[in-house]
XYZ file of C-alpha atoms in Angstrom:
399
model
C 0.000 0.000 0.000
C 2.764 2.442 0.915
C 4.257 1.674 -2.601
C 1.238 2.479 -4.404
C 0.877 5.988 -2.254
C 4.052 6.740 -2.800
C 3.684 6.402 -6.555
C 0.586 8.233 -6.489
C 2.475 11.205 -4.869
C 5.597 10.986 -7.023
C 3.217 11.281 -10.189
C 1.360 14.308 -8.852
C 4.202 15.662 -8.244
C 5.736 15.103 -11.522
C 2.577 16.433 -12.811
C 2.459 20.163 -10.605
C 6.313 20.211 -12.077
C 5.763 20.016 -16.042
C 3.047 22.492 -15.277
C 4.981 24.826 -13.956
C 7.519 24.295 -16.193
C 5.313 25.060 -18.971
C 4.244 28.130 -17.297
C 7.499 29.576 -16.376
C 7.584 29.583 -12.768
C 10.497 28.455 -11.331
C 10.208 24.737 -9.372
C 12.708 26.017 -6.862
C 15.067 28.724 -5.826
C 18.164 27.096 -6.995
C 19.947 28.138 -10.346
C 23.192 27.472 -12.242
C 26.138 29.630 -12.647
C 27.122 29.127 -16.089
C 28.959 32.362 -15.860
C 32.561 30.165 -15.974
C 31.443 27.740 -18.486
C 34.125 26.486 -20.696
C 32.038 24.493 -22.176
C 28.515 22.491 -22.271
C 28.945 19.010 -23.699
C 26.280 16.536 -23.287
C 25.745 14.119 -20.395
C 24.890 10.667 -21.129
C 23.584 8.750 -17.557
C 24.088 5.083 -17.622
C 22.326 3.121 -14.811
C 23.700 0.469 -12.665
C 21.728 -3.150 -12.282
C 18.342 -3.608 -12.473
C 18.251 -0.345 -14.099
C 16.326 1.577 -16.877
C 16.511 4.465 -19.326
C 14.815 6.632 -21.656
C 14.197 4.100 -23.981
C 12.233 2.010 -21.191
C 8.493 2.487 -20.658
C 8.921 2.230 -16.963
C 11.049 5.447 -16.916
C 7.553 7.423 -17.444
C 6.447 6.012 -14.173
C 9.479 6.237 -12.074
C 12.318 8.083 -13.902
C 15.858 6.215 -12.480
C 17.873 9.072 -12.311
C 15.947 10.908 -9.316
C 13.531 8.442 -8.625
C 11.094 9.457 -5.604
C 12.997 12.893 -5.963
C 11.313 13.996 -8.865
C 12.587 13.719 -12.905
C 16.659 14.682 -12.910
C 17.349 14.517 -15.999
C 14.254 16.923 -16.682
C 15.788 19.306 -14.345
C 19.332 19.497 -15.286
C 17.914 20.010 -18.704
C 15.696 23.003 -17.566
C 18.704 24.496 -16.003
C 20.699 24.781 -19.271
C 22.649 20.884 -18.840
C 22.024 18.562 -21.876
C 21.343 15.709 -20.393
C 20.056 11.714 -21.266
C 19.192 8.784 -19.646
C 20.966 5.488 -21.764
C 19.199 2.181 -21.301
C 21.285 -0.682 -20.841
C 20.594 -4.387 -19.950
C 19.701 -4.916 -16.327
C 22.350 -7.697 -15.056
C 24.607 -8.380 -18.514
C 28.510 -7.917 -18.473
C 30.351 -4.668 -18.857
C 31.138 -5.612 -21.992
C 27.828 -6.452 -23.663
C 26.105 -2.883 -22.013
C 29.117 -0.905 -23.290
C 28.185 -2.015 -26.713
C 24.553 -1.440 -26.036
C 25.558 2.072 -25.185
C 27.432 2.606 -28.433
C 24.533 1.223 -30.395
C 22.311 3.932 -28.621
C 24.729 6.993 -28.642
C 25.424 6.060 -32.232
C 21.393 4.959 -33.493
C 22.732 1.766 -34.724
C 22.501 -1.816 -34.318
C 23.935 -3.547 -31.680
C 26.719 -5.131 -32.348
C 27.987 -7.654 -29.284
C 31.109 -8.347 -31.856
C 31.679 -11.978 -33.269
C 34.830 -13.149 -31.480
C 33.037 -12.672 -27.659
C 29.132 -13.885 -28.975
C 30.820 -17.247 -29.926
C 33.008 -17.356 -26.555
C 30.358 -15.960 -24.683
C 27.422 -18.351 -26.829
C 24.598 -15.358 -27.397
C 23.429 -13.765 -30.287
C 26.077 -11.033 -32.200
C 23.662 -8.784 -32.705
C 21.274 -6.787 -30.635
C 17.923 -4.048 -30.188
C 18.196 -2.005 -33.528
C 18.329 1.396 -32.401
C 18.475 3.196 -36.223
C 16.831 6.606 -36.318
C 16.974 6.977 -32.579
C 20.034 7.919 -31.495
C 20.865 9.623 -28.206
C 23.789 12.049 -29.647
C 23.337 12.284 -33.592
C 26.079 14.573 -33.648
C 28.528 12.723 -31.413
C 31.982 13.048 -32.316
C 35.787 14.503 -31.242
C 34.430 17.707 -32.020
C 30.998 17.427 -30.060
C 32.490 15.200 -27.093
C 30.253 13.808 -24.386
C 30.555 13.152 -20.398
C 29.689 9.902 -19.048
C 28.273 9.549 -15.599
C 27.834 5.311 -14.535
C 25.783 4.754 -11.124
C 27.003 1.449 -9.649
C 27.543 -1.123 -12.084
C 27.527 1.675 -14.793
C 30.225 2.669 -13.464
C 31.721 -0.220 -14.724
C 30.280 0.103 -18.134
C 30.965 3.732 -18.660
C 35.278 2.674 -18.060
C 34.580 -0.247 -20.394
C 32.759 1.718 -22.940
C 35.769 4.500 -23.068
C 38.840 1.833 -23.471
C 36.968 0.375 -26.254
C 36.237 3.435 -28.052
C 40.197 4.669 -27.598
C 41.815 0.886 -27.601
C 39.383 -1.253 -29.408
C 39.157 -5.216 -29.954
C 42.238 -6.586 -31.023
C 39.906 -10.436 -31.382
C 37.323 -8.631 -32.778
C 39.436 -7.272 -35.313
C 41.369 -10.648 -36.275
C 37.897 -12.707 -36.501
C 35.663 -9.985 -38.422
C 38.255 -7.570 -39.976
C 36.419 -4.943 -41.767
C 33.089 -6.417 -40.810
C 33.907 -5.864 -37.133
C 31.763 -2.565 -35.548
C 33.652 0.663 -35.736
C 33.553 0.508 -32.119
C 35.890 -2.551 -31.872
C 38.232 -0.010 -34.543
C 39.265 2.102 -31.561
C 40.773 5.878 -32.437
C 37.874 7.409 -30.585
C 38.806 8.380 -27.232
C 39.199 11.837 -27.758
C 35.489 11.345 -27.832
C 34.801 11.528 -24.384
C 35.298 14.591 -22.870
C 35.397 13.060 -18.788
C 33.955 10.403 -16.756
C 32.456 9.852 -13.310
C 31.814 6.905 -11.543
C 28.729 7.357 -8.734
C 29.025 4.491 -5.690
C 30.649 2.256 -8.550
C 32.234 -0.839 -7.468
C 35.588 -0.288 -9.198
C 37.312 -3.123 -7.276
C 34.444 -5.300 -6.801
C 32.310 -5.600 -3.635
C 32.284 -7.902 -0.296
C 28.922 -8.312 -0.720
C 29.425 -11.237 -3.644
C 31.933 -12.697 -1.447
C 29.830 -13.527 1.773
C 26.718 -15.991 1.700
C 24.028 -16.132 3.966
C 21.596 -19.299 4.389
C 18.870 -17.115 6.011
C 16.932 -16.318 2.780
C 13.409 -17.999 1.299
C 15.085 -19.779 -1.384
C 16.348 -23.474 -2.080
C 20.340 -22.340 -2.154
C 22.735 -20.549 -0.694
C 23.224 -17.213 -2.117
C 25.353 -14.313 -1.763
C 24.283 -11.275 0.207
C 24.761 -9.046 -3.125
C 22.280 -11.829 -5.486
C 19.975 -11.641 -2.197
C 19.926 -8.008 -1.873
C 19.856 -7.832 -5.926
C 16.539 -10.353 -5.824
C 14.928 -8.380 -3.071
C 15.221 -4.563 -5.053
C 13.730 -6.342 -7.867
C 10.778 -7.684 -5.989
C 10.608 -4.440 -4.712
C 10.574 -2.467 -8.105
C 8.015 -4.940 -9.702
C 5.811 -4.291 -7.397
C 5.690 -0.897 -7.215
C 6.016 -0.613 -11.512
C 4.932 -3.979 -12.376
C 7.945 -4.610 -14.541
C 10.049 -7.663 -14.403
C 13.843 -6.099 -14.252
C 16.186 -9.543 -15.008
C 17.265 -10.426 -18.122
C 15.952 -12.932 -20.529
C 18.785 -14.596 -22.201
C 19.880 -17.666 -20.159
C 22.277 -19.765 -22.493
C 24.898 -16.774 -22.043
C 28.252 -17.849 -20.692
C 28.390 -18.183 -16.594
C 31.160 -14.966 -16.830
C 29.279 -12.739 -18.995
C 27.044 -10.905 -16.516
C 27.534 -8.388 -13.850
C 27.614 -10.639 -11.280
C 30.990 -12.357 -12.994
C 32.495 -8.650 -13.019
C 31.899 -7.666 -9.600
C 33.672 -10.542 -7.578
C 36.620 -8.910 -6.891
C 39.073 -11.109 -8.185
C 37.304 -10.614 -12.006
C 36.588 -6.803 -10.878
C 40.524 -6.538 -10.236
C 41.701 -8.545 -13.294
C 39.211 -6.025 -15.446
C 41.354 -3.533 -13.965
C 44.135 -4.807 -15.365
C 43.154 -4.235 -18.998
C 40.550 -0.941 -18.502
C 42.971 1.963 -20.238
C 43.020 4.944 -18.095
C 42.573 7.728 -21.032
C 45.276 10.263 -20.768
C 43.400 13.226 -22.071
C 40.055 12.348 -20.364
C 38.327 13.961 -16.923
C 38.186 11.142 -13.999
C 35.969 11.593 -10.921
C 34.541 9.385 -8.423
C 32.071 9.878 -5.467
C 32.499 7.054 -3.465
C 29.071 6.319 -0.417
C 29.254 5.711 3.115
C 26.259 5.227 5.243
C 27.557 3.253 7.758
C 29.600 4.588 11.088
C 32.429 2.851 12.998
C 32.074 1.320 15.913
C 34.540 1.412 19.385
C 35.999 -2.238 18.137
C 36.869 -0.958 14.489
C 33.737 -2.644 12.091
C 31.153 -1.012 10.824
C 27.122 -0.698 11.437
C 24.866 0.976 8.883
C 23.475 4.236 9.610
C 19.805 3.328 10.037
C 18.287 6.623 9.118
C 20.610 7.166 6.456
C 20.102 3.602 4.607
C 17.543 2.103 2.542
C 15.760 -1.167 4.698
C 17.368 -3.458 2.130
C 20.499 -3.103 2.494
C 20.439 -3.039 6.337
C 21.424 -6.433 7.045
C 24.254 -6.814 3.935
C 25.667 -3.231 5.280
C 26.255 -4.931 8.751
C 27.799 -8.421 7.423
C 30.161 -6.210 5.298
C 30.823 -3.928 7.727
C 32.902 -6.955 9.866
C 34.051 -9.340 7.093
C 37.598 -10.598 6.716
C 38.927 -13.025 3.803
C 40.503 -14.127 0.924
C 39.681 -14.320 -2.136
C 39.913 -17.278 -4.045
C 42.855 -15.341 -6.316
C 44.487 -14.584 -2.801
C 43.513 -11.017 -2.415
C 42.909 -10.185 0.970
C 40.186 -8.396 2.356
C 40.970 -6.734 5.370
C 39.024 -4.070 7.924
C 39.948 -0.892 4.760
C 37.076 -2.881 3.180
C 34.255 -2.575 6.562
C 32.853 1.195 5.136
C 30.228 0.346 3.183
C 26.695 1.862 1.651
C 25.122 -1.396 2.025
C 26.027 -2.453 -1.216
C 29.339 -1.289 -2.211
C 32.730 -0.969 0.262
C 33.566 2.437 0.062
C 36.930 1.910 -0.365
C 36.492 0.396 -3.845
C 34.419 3.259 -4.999
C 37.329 5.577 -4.564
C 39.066 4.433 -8.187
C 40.296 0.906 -9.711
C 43.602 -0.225 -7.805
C 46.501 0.271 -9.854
C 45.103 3.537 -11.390
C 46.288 6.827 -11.210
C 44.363 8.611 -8.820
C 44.160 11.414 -6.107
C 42.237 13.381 -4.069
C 39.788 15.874 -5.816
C 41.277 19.669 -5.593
C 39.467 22.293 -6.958
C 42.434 24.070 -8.106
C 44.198 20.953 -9.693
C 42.156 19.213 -11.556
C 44.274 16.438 -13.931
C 42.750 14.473 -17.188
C 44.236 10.786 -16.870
C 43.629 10.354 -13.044
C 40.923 9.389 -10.788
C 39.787 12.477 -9.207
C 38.454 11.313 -5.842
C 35.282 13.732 -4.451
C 34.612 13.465 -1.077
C 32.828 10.555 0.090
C 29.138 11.247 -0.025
C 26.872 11.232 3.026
C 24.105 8.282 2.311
C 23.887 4.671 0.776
C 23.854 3.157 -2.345
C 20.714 4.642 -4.081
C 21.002 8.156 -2.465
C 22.957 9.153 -5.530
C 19.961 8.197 -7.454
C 17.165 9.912 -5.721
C 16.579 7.679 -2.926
C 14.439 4.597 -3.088
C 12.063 5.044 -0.180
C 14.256 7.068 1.606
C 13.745 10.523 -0.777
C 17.291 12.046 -0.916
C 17.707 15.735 -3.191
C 20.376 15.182 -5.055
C 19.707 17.773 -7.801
C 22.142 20.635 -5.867
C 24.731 17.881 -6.227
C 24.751 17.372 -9.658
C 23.996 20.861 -10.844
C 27.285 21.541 -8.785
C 28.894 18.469 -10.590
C 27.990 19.388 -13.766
C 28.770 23.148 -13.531
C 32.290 22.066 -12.287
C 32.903 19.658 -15.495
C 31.677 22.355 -17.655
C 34.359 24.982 -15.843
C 37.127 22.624 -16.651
């Protein structure tokens, strides 16, 4: 019931909004200062699992980027940002949304490339997305910023060492045939990147199990906390959120990416573009305790992630590579440590200053005050993150 009155308000809301809009009175006090503007390149959102776009019916209903907040996207646009909302698949593989994205920015078909459809046993090609492209006039000259929430993160750093690097197998099996994203030359495409609550380095959460769930096996506390946000989110917009395909290759999904020995051997082979804007806002809504772990901020954290913010907040391992996870990992938003949303290991990266801001390294923002949807708009917890991005996206466009 609570679901359904809360989606009652959210549309009314949205409603009251477009009116005013339309009318020219001003939805709030708050305006940005494009009096520094270097320049105003699009923004292209990508969502993190179990996510939707613009190109997703449900997105009417309850817009990702904002959620229970109101439309974001629909307000950075109003105050002067160019923003869009990609739509990638829910739980596939870094690789297979990057190339979803490329389709989209590009209004082509997707193209999963031979060499990893055979490997990977899907089909090569995708959703045909002719005539609809996000950013018809994409190119060096017209660059674009990426901005990946969680697992987009993930896709976002994918999608960028692709377009600059390309596929060296795709090349060799399809040769000429191959996409002109597996060609590479196009880094200089992408203007910067930023990574929101993204689990650079993998998460804790897909390396402890729990037996106290309603189903047959053991599961992980991430695939249990994944399960329960999609029970959630059908019910309140009566859309099923996993995907369909289920003759894919065990490794080519999200879930393969984020154990943190895959996450870290990704790392390994994710260029770091040397003339491209890095930033990253890691989460934290959790607060140490006297002993040293970590207990989830109750007020602060979405009901789901309560129990998987406390189990991460005092595990210790290995991993079976040998990595060892010790207490840097306990900060947590209930989904991701906080420590691996800072920037991939091995990376060039420091702390964000104002007054040095580098292209080829991780620029590390401050960690953000709330858990792993607050970046989004909040879930059922209604966070107002618009101030925060019109201050993000003001600073990229200073740069």
């Amino acid at each position: 019931m609570a679901a359904i009155i809360n989606q009652i308000i959210y549309k009314l809301m949205s409603i009251l909004m477009s009116i005013a809009m339309l009318l020219g009175i001003p939805v709030d006090g708050f305006k940005a200062d494009d009096s520094n503007w270097n320049t105003n390149y699009k923004y292209v959102f990508v969502h993190g699992l179990s996510g939707w776009g613009s190109y997703d019916a449900v997105n009417n209903i309850m817009p990702y980027w904002g959620m229970m907040g109101g439309d974001l996207m629909e307000y950075l646009n109003d105050k002067g940002f160019d923003c869009y909302a990609a739509s990638v698949a829910p739980s596939s593989s870094a690789w297979d949304r990057a190339c979803e994205l490329y389709a989209q920015l590009t209004g082509t078909v997707v193209d999963y490339g031979e060499a990893h459809s055979l490997e990977c046993n899907h089909e090569r090609f995708g959703a045909d997305y002719s005539g609809r492209a996000l950013i018809p006039s994409w190119s060096a000259e017209e660059k674009i910023n990426l901005l990946g929430h969680s697992f987009g993160g993930a896709t976002v750093r994918m999608f960028a060492h692709l377009m600059a690097e390309g596929s060296a197998e795709e090349l060799a099996v399809s040769g000429d045939a191959a996409s002109d994203f597996f060609k590479g030359g196009k880094g200089d495409w992408i203007y910067s990147i930023t990574a929101l609550a993204a689990p650079h380095n993998g998460t804790t959460a897909y390396c402890i199990t729990t037996d106290d769930v309603p189903v047959k096996e053991k599961e992980t506390l991430f695939d249990c906390v994944k399960r329960e946000i999609q029970n959630s989110l059908s019910n309140m917009i009566s859309v099923s959120t996993e995907d369909k395909d289920e003759n894919k290759a065990k490794w080519d999904n999200a879930a393969y990416d984020m154990y943190i020995d895959n996450a870290l051997e990704m790392n390994k082979n994710i260029t770091t573009l040397e003339n491209t804007y890095y930033f990253s806002i890691p989460c934290s809504a959790s607060v140490q305790n006297p002993d040293g772990t970590y207990s989830p901020v109750e007020s602060k954290m979405e009901p789901l992630f309560v129990s998987s913010s406390k189990a991460m907040g005092a595990f210790k391992g290995e991993t079976e590579g040998g990595y060892i996870m010790d207490e840097t990992w306990w900060e947590n938003d209930g989904l991701v440590n906080t420590v691996s949303a800072t920037a991939p290991f091995g990376a060039p990266s420091k702390a964000y200053d104002a007054a040095d801001v580098e292209k080829g390294v991780w620029n590390i923002m401050p960690v953000y005050d709330g858990d792993h949807m607050s970046l989004q708009g909040g879930l059922t917890k209604v966070n107002d993150v618009k101030p925060v991005y019109v201050e993000l996206l003001s600073m990229i466009n200073s740069l």
